[in-house]
């Protein structure tokens, strides 16, 4: 596998990775990505051409929203034929949401889009930023027999490349900040890059890139907890213009069997609100009907979230709600695999 003659576009949106410490004042300031090779001379060993596109106003990942996802996707759409791969530098807090969203937005993707970031600024003495950045660029440039090895949206952090829409941020302090508990690694970085080809999305025949850009933001996430009450649940379901809800249930998709709870969900579904059942466990899958506590949900037509992460479920819901899908077909379409998320 080689990176020869590959062209990679670095898209800097913001986040810790784009900061550098001024050692005289101790303050953090923006890293000058235009001087990338000067700051990180190791990149010259990659034997690929790197260009940089920086957002005019950098975004703290806590401020990330669908409009920013559209901006990222439009850069990729505009430059798609000019580059072999793309690296998106992004704050880690909402990176799993953004990687999930982009995996659904970029229909027909046949090139790598690698999200990465860091826990420490790029200029910090013990930073994880350099390794994450260098290896992400290498992965975005990687070819075998002239063909790009990765043809999907990935998330690279601390020596591991995951499928983007399978990830969740699990730690705010450790360098190993992300996990993909329901899907194995795509690549592991050590002395050599170990590519698990069997885990990659199958290579597609040349396809035309189509970008989905419409999001329905009248959605909510409800996490079940012992003691949740009818006024709380009904209050959410009665929000004007609410279109869909991701319901984080217990274990393999279980929820209270109390009459008021079942009636609240039935009433919401009757009003046309879509409800997606995902587990609040870090790993595992919803299996509606396995226990009595989920049988009622299955019967009333709650959507089976299977092994989707919450990040993947909510972004998929936001996008599919804007598609011209009939009410009867919506459940079937949602439960179909779009980008390796299920």
Tab-separated table of C-alpha atoms in Angstrom:
chain	number	residue	atom	x	y	z
A	1	UNK	CA	0.000	0.000	0.000
A	2	UNK	CA	1.267	3.428	-0.887
A	3	UNK	CA	0.437	7.137	-0.681
A	4	UNK	CA	2.316	8.088	-3.865
A	5	UNK	CA	0.906	11.043	-5.791
A	6	UNK	CA	-2.227	11.236	-3.649
A	7	UNK	CA	-3.790	14.623	-3.049
A	8	UNK	CA	-5.405	15.217	0.351
A	9	UNK	CA	-7.514	18.166	1.453
A	10	UNK	CA	-7.377	19.083	5.130
A	11	UNK	CA	-10.615	20.743	6.276
A	12	UNK	CA	-10.088	22.600	9.542
A	13	UNK	CA	-13.379	23.335	11.327
A	14	UNK	CA	-12.007	24.084	14.798
A	15	UNK	CA	-11.312	22.184	17.980
A	16	UNK	CA	-8.340	21.588	20.267
A	17	UNK	CA	-6.204	20.152	17.470
A	18	UNK	CA	-6.095	23.588	15.855
A	19	UNK	CA	-4.657	25.344	18.890
A	20	UNK	CA	-1.032	26.004	19.796
A	21	UNK	CA	0.354	27.181	23.115
A	22	UNK	CA	2.263	30.437	23.297
A	23	UNK	CA	4.977	29.427	25.770
A	24	UNK	CA	5.732	33.054	26.703
A	25	UNK	CA	2.180	33.835	27.815
A	26	UNK	CA	0.731	30.326	28.287
A	27	UNK	CA	-2.269	31.335	26.161
A	28	UNK	CA	-3.680	29.193	23.375
A	29	UNK	CA	-3.866	30.658	19.877
A	30	UNK	CA	-4.871	29.321	16.484
A	31	UNK	CA	-2.384	27.058	14.711
A	32	UNK	CA	-1.315	28.361	11.292
A	33	UNK	CA	-2.237	25.491	9.001
A	34	UNK	CA	-0.795	27.363	6.025
A	35	UNK	CA	2.635	26.635	7.554
A	36	UNK	CA	1.802	22.943	7.987
A	37	UNK	CA	5.047	21.490	6.595
A	38	UNK	CA	7.146	23.968	8.562
A	39	UNK	CA	5.347	23.116	11.805
A	40	UNK	CA	5.191	19.354	11.166
A	41	UNK	CA	8.128	18.468	8.889
A	42	UNK	CA	7.338	14.745	9.261
A	43	UNK	CA	4.496	15.241	6.773
A	44	UNK	CA	7.030	15.580	3.952
A	45	UNK	CA	7.760	11.845	4.316
A	46	UNK	CA	4.205	10.943	3.315
A	47	UNK	CA	4.859	11.520	-0.372
A	48	UNK	CA	1.465	13.099	-0.967
A	49	UNK	CA	0.254	16.616	-1.664
A	50	UNK	CA	-1.634	18.317	1.167
A	51	UNK	CA	-3.846	21.388	0.830
A	52	UNK	CA	-5.742	23.167	3.582
A	53	UNK	CA	-9.233	24.660	3.730
A	54	UNK	CA	-9.947	26.472	7.003
A	55	UNK	CA	-13.400	27.583	8.078
A	56	UNK	CA	-13.576	31.372	8.115
A	57	UNK	CA	-14.846	31.247	11.671
A	58	UNK	CA	-13.577	28.232	13.578
A	59	UNK	CA	-16.195	26.318	15.555
A	60	UNK	CA	-15.992	24.953	19.049
A	61	UNK	CA	-17.468	21.496	18.621
A	62	UNK	CA	-20.078	22.265	21.295
A	63	UNK	CA	-21.499	24.789	18.809
A	64	UNK	CA	-21.604	22.292	15.922
A	65	UNK	CA	-24.967	22.095	14.148
A	66	UNK	CA	-26.484	20.777	10.878
A	67	UNK	CA	-25.627	23.972	9.018
A	68	UNK	CA	-21.949	23.335	9.761
A	69	UNK	CA	-22.315	19.733	8.556
A	70	UNK	CA	-23.658	21.126	5.302
A	71	UNK	CA	-20.651	23.472	5.043
A	72	UNK	CA	-18.234	20.554	5.501
A	73	UNK	CA	-20.136	18.444	2.948
A	74	UNK	CA	-20.199	21.300	0.434
A	75	UNK	CA	-16.407	21.705	0.639
A	76	UNK	CA	-16.050	17.972	-0.088
A	77	UNK	CA	-18.638	18.199	-2.886
A	78	UNK	CA	-16.892	21.181	-4.478
A	79	UNK	CA	-13.404	19.661	-4.270
A	80	UNK	CA	-14.400	16.016	-4.765
A	81	UNK	CA	-12.814	15.588	-8.196
A	82	UNK	CA	-9.619	17.444	-7.235
A	83	UNK	CA	-8.554	15.283	-4.272
A	84	UNK	CA	-8.124	11.604	-3.454
A	85	UNK	CA	-9.105	11.949	0.183
A	86	UNK	CA	-10.267	14.360	2.875
A	87	UNK	CA	-9.312	14.871	6.526
A	88	UNK	CA	-11.735	16.823	8.705
A	89	UNK	CA	-10.169	18.390	11.807
A	90	UNK	CA	-12.907	18.714	14.393
A	91	UNK	CA	-13.423	19.143	18.129
A	92	UNK	CA	-13.838	15.778	19.816
A	93	UNK	CA	-17.019	16.491	21.832
A	94	UNK	CA	-19.440	16.225	18.902
A	95	UNK	CA	-17.192	14.450	16.409
A	96	UNK	CA	-19.243	11.231	16.472
A	97	UNK	CA	-22.386	13.185	15.572
A	98	UNK	CA	-20.631	14.923	12.669
A	99	UNK	CA	-19.001	11.740	11.373
A	100	UNK	CA	-22.391	9.982	11.510
A	101	UNK	CA	-24.127	12.842	9.710
A	102	UNK	CA	-21.521	13.006	6.940
A	103	UNK	CA	-21.676	9.229	6.427
A	104	UNK	CA	-25.373	9.586	5.514
A	105	UNK	CA	-25.030	12.895	3.658
A	106	UNK	CA	-22.302	11.739	1.258
A	107	UNK	CA	-24.253	9.237	-0.831
A	108	UNK	CA	-22.166	7.376	-3.409
A	109	UNK	CA	-18.908	8.201	-1.597
A	110	UNK	CA	-15.919	6.359	-3.091
A	111	UNK	CA	-13.162	8.266	-1.281
A	112	UNK	CA	-11.935	8.454	2.327
A	113	UNK	CA	-13.285	11.166	4.624
A	114	UNK	CA	-11.370	10.877	7.907
A	115	UNK	CA	-12.423	12.826	11.006
A	116	UNK	CA	-9.783	13.455	13.639
A	117	UNK	CA	-8.925	15.806	16.475
A	118	UNK	CA	-7.007	15.700	19.729
A	119	UNK	CA	-7.295	15.943	23.479
A	120	UNK	CA	-4.306	18.314	23.743
A	121	UNK	CA	-3.333	21.259	21.492
A	122	UNK	CA	-0.936	20.551	18.630
A	123	UNK	CA	1.837	22.618	20.248
A	124	UNK	CA	1.603	20.931	23.654
A	125	UNK	CA	4.600	18.948	24.833
A	126	UNK	CA	2.626	15.716	25.286
A	127	UNK	CA	0.133	16.260	22.481
A	128	UNK	CA	-1.743	13.475	20.724
A	129	UNK	CA	-2.500	15.871	17.851
A	130	UNK	CA	0.559	15.188	15.693
A	131	UNK	CA	0.089	11.437	15.497
A	132	UNK	CA	-3.648	11.737	14.910
A	133	UNK	CA	-3.098	14.277	12.131
A	134	UNK	CA	-0.215	12.508	10.382
A	135	UNK	CA	-1.862	9.081	10.369
A	136	UNK	CA	-5.245	10.499	9.291
A	137	UNK	CA	-3.590	12.132	6.278
A	138	UNK	CA	-1.801	8.867	5.507
A	139	UNK	CA	-5.108	6.958	5.684
A	140	UNK	CA	-6.826	9.503	3.429
A	141	UNK	CA	-4.041	9.041	0.859
A	142	UNK	CA	-3.744	5.267	1.080
A	143	UNK	CA	-3.941	3.352	-2.202
A	144	UNK	CA	-3.472	-0.227	-3.313
A	145	UNK	CA	-2.819	-0.917	-6.992
A	146	UNK	CA	-3.837	2.668	-7.710
A	147	UNK	CA	-7.202	2.321	-5.972
A	148	UNK	CA	-8.161	4.079	-2.737
A	149	UNK	CA	-8.230	1.612	0.159
A	150	UNK	CA	-10.824	3.415	2.324
A	151	UNK	CA	-14.052	4.547	0.686
A	152	UNK	CA	-16.147	5.700	3.619
A	153	UNK	CA	-16.357	8.179	6.505
A	154	UNK	CA	-13.999	7.147	9.301
A	155	UNK	CA	-12.920	8.544	12.651
A	156	UNK	CA	-9.258	8.202	13.630
A	157	UNK	CA	-8.104	8.652	17.210
A	158	UNK	CA	-5.251	7.200	19.278
A	159	UNK	CA	-3.930	4.605	16.798
A	160	UNK	CA	-7.353	3.370	15.680
A	161	UNK	CA	-9.578	4.060	12.682
A	162	UNK	CA	-13.262	3.388	13.317
A	163	UNK	CA	-16.282	3.601	11.055
A	164	UNK	CA	-17.509	7.119	11.808
A	165	UNK	CA	-21.172	6.262	12.335
A	166	UNK	CA	-20.289	3.512	14.841
A	167	UNK	CA	-18.408	5.711	17.279
A	168	UNK	CA	-19.179	7.313	20.624
A	169	UNK	CA	-16.986	9.566	22.729
A	170	UNK	CA	-16.409	7.659	25.971
A	171	UNK	CA	-13.743	9.651	27.804
A	172	UNK	CA	-13.093	13.368	28.311
A	173	UNK	CA	-9.546	12.943	29.647
A	174	UNK	CA	-7.834	9.893	28.132
A	175	UNK	CA	-6.181	9.981	24.716
A	176	UNK	CA	-8.303	6.954	23.806
A	177	UNK	CA	-11.434	9.075	23.764
A	178	UNK	CA	-13.617	7.054	21.374
A	179	UNK	CA	-15.024	3.552	21.175
A	180	UNK	CA	-16.893	1.502	18.597
A	181	UNK	CA	-18.440	-1.225	20.704
A	182	UNK	CA	-20.690	-2.746	18.053
A	183	UNK	CA	-18.283	-2.814	15.120
A	184	UNK	CA	-14.600	-3.796	14.862
A	185	UNK	CA	-11.716	-1.522	13.871
A	186	UNK	CA	-11.041	-0.602	10.258
A	187	UNK	CA	-7.333	0.118	10.748
A	188	UNK	CA	-4.892	-0.163	13.633
A	189	UNK	CA	-1.747	1.941	13.610
A	190	UNK	CA	1.444	0.490	15.071
A	191	UNK	CA	4.874	-0.004	13.553
A	192	UNK	CA	2.845	-0.692	10.390
A	193	UNK	CA	-0.700	0.189	9.410
A	194	UNK	CA	-2.826	-2.924	9.839
A	195	UNK	CA	-5.836	-2.618	7.539
A	196	UNK	CA	-8.753	-4.931	8.345
A	197	UNK	CA	-10.066	-5.108	4.778
A	198	UNK	CA	-12.904	-7.422	5.776
A	199	UNK	CA	-14.316	-4.638	7.991
A	200	UNK	CA	-14.270	-1.897	5.365
A	201	UNK	CA	-17.362	-1.036	3.350
A	202	UNK	CA	-17.193	-2.926	0.030
A	203	UNK	CA	-15.566	-0.926	-2.738
A	204	UNK	CA	-18.171	0.615	-4.978
A	205	UNK	CA	-18.159	0.914	-8.720
A	206	UNK	CA	-17.636	4.496	-9.824
A	207	UNK	CA	-20.624	6.375	-8.478
A	208	UNK	CA	-21.753	9.953	-8.710
A	209	UNK	CA	-21.528	11.753	-5.361
A	210	UNK	CA	-24.914	12.961	-4.181
A	211	UNK	CA	-25.039	15.149	-1.065
A	212	UNK	CA	-28.096	15.190	1.181
A	213	UNK	CA	-28.380	18.670	2.678
A	214	UNK	CA	-31.807	18.917	4.308
A	215	UNK	CA	-32.178	18.319	8.056
A	216	UNK	CA	-35.304	18.203	10.197
A	217	UNK	CA	-34.282	19.682	13.536
A	218	UNK	CA	-37.657	19.269	15.265
A	219	UNK	CA	-36.447	16.092	16.940
A	220	UNK	CA	-35.538	15.033	20.477
A	221	UNK	CA	-33.643	12.382	22.423
A	222	UNK	CA	-35.356	10.939	25.491
A	223	UNK	CA	-33.310	8.847	27.904
A	224	UNK	CA	-35.404	6.511	30.014
A	225	UNK	CA	-34.803	6.506	33.771
A	226	UNK	CA	-36.621	4.944	36.735
A	227	UNK	CA	-39.132	7.526	37.918
A	228	UNK	CA	-39.843	9.243	34.600
A	229	UNK	CA	-43.418	10.604	34.797
A	230	UNK	CA	-46.348	11.013	32.424
A	231	UNK	CA	-46.232	14.874	32.524
A	232	UNK	CA	-42.559	14.858	31.505
A	233	UNK	CA	-43.036	12.397	28.650
A	234	UNK	CA	-46.269	13.967	27.418
A	235	UNK	CA	-44.705	17.412	27.705
A	236	UNK	CA	-42.028	16.359	25.217
A	237	UNK	CA	-44.458	14.633	22.860
A	238	UNK	CA	-46.667	17.757	22.895
A	239	UNK	CA	-43.873	20.070	21.719
A	240	UNK	CA	-45.290	21.893	18.655
A	241	UNK	CA	-44.034	20.512	15.306
A	242	UNK	CA	-42.102	17.639	16.912
A	243	UNK	CA	-41.422	15.130	14.121
A	244	UNK	CA	-39.319	12.389	15.668
A	245	UNK	CA	-37.793	11.058	18.877
A	246	UNK	CA	-34.873	8.764	19.642
A	247	UNK	CA	-35.886	6.844	22.760
A	248	UNK	CA	-32.930	5.490	24.756
A	249	UNK	CA	-34.379	2.438	26.462
A	250	UNK	CA	-32.956	-0.093	28.917
A	251	UNK	CA	-30.905	-3.144	27.949
A	252	UNK	CA	-32.075	-4.775	24.734
A	253	UNK	CA	-34.814	-2.198	24.140
A	254	UNK	CA	-36.963	-2.491	27.243
A	255	UNK	CA	-39.239	0.195	28.671
A	256	UNK	CA	-41.912	0.475	31.395
A	257	UNK	CA	-45.079	-1.582	30.874
A	258	UNK	CA	-47.278	0.884	32.812
A	259	UNK	CA	-50.489	1.756	30.966
A	260	UNK	CA	-49.740	5.512	31.010
A	261	UNK	CA	-46.357	4.961	29.344
A	262	UNK	CA	-47.722	2.754	26.576
A	263	UNK	CA	-50.618	5.161	25.983
A	264	UNK	CA	-48.236	8.143	25.799
A	265	UNK	CA	-46.171	6.473	23.055
A	266	UNK	CA	-49.249	5.265	21.185
A	267	UNK	CA	-50.707	8.766	21.256
A	268	UNK	CA	-47.440	10.245	19.911
A	269	UNK	CA	-47.272	7.698	17.077
A	270	UNK	CA	-50.936	8.373	16.281
A	271	UNK	CA	-50.030	12.090	15.910
A	272	UNK	CA	-47.397	11.121	13.323
A	273	UNK	CA	-44.300	11.348	15.540
A	274	UNK	CA	-41.702	8.704	14.673
A	275	UNK	CA	-40.104	6.967	17.664
A	276	UNK	CA	-36.788	5.135	17.272
A	277	UNK	CA	-35.802	2.639	19.979
A	278	UNK	CA	-32.055	2.456	20.770
A	279	UNK	CA	-30.352	0.998	23.811
A	280	UNK	CA	-28.807	3.349	26.359
A	281	UNK	CA	-26.110	0.724	26.954
A	282	UNK	CA	-22.711	1.541	25.466
A	283	UNK	CA	-22.764	-1.644	23.413
A	284	UNK	CA	-25.282	-4.208	22.279
A	285	UNK	CA	-28.472	-4.137	20.266
A	286	UNK	CA	-32.184	-3.542	20.633
A	287	UNK	CA	-34.197	-6.753	20.244
A	288	UNK	CA	-37.814	-5.705	20.533
A	289	UNK	CA	-40.112	-8.492	21.628
A	290	UNK	CA	-37.384	-10.482	23.352
A	291	UNK	CA	-38.899	-9.500	26.718
A	292	UNK	CA	-42.420	-8.496	27.664
A	293	UNK	CA	-41.057	-5.020	28.493
A	294	UNK	CA	-40.483	-4.337	24.783
A	295	UNK	CA	-43.352	-6.336	23.257
A	296	UNK	CA	-45.778	-3.400	23.445
A	297	UNK	CA	-43.285	-1.106	21.655
A	298	UNK	CA	-42.946	-3.607	18.823
A	299	UNK	CA	-46.724	-3.977	18.434
A	300	UNK	CA	-47.394	-0.222	18.276
A	301	UNK	CA	-44.853	0.323	15.474
A	302	UNK	CA	-41.871	1.839	17.289
A	303	UNK	CA	-38.876	1.807	14.920
A	304	UNK	CA	-36.229	-0.796	15.748
A	305	UNK	CA	-32.897	1.009	16.185
A	306	UNK	CA	-31.039	-2.326	16.288
A	307	UNK	CA	-27.375	-1.624	17.169
A	308	UNK	CA	-27.337	2.044	16.125
A	309	UNK	CA	-25.512	4.507	18.336
A	310	UNK	CA	-27.594	7.439	19.570
A	311	UNK	CA	-25.406	9.759	17.450
A	312	UNK	CA	-26.131	7.721	14.350
A	313	UNK	CA	-29.842	7.337	15.117
A	314	UNK	CA	-30.502	11.054	15.609
A	315	UNK	CA	-28.577	12.208	12.514
A	316	UNK	CA	-30.182	9.504	10.356
A	317	UNK	CA	-33.611	10.525	11.676
A	318	UNK	CA	-32.961	14.213	10.926
A	319	UNK	CA	-32.026	13.415	7.325
A	320	UNK	CA	-34.691	10.802	6.532
A	321	UNK	CA	-37.458	13.017	7.899
A	322	UNK	CA	-36.713	15.428	5.053
A	323	UNK	CA	-37.025	12.696	2.417
A	324	UNK	CA	-40.291	12.135	0.607
A	325	UNK	CA	-41.034	8.847	2.365
A	326	UNK	CA	-44.606	7.789	3.101
A	327	UNK	CA	-45.572	7.089	6.693
A	328	UNK	CA	-45.991	3.388	5.905
A	329	UNK	CA	-42.528	3.109	4.349
A	330	UNK	CA	-40.607	5.244	6.854
A	331	UNK	CA	-40.062	2.465	9.401
A	332	UNK	CA	-38.837	0.074	6.682
A	333	UNK	CA	-36.464	2.699	5.242
A	334	UNK	CA	-35.075	3.692	8.633
A	335	UNK	CA	-34.324	0.090	9.546
A	336	UNK	CA	-32.357	-0.388	6.303
A	337	UNK	CA	-28.577	-0.063	6.309
A	338	UNK	CA	-27.470	3.118	4.499
A	339	UNK	CA	-23.762	3.510	5.307
A	340	UNK	CA	-22.714	0.536	7.429
A	341	UNK	CA	-24.362	2.013	10.536
A	342	UNK	CA	-26.422	-1.109	11.350
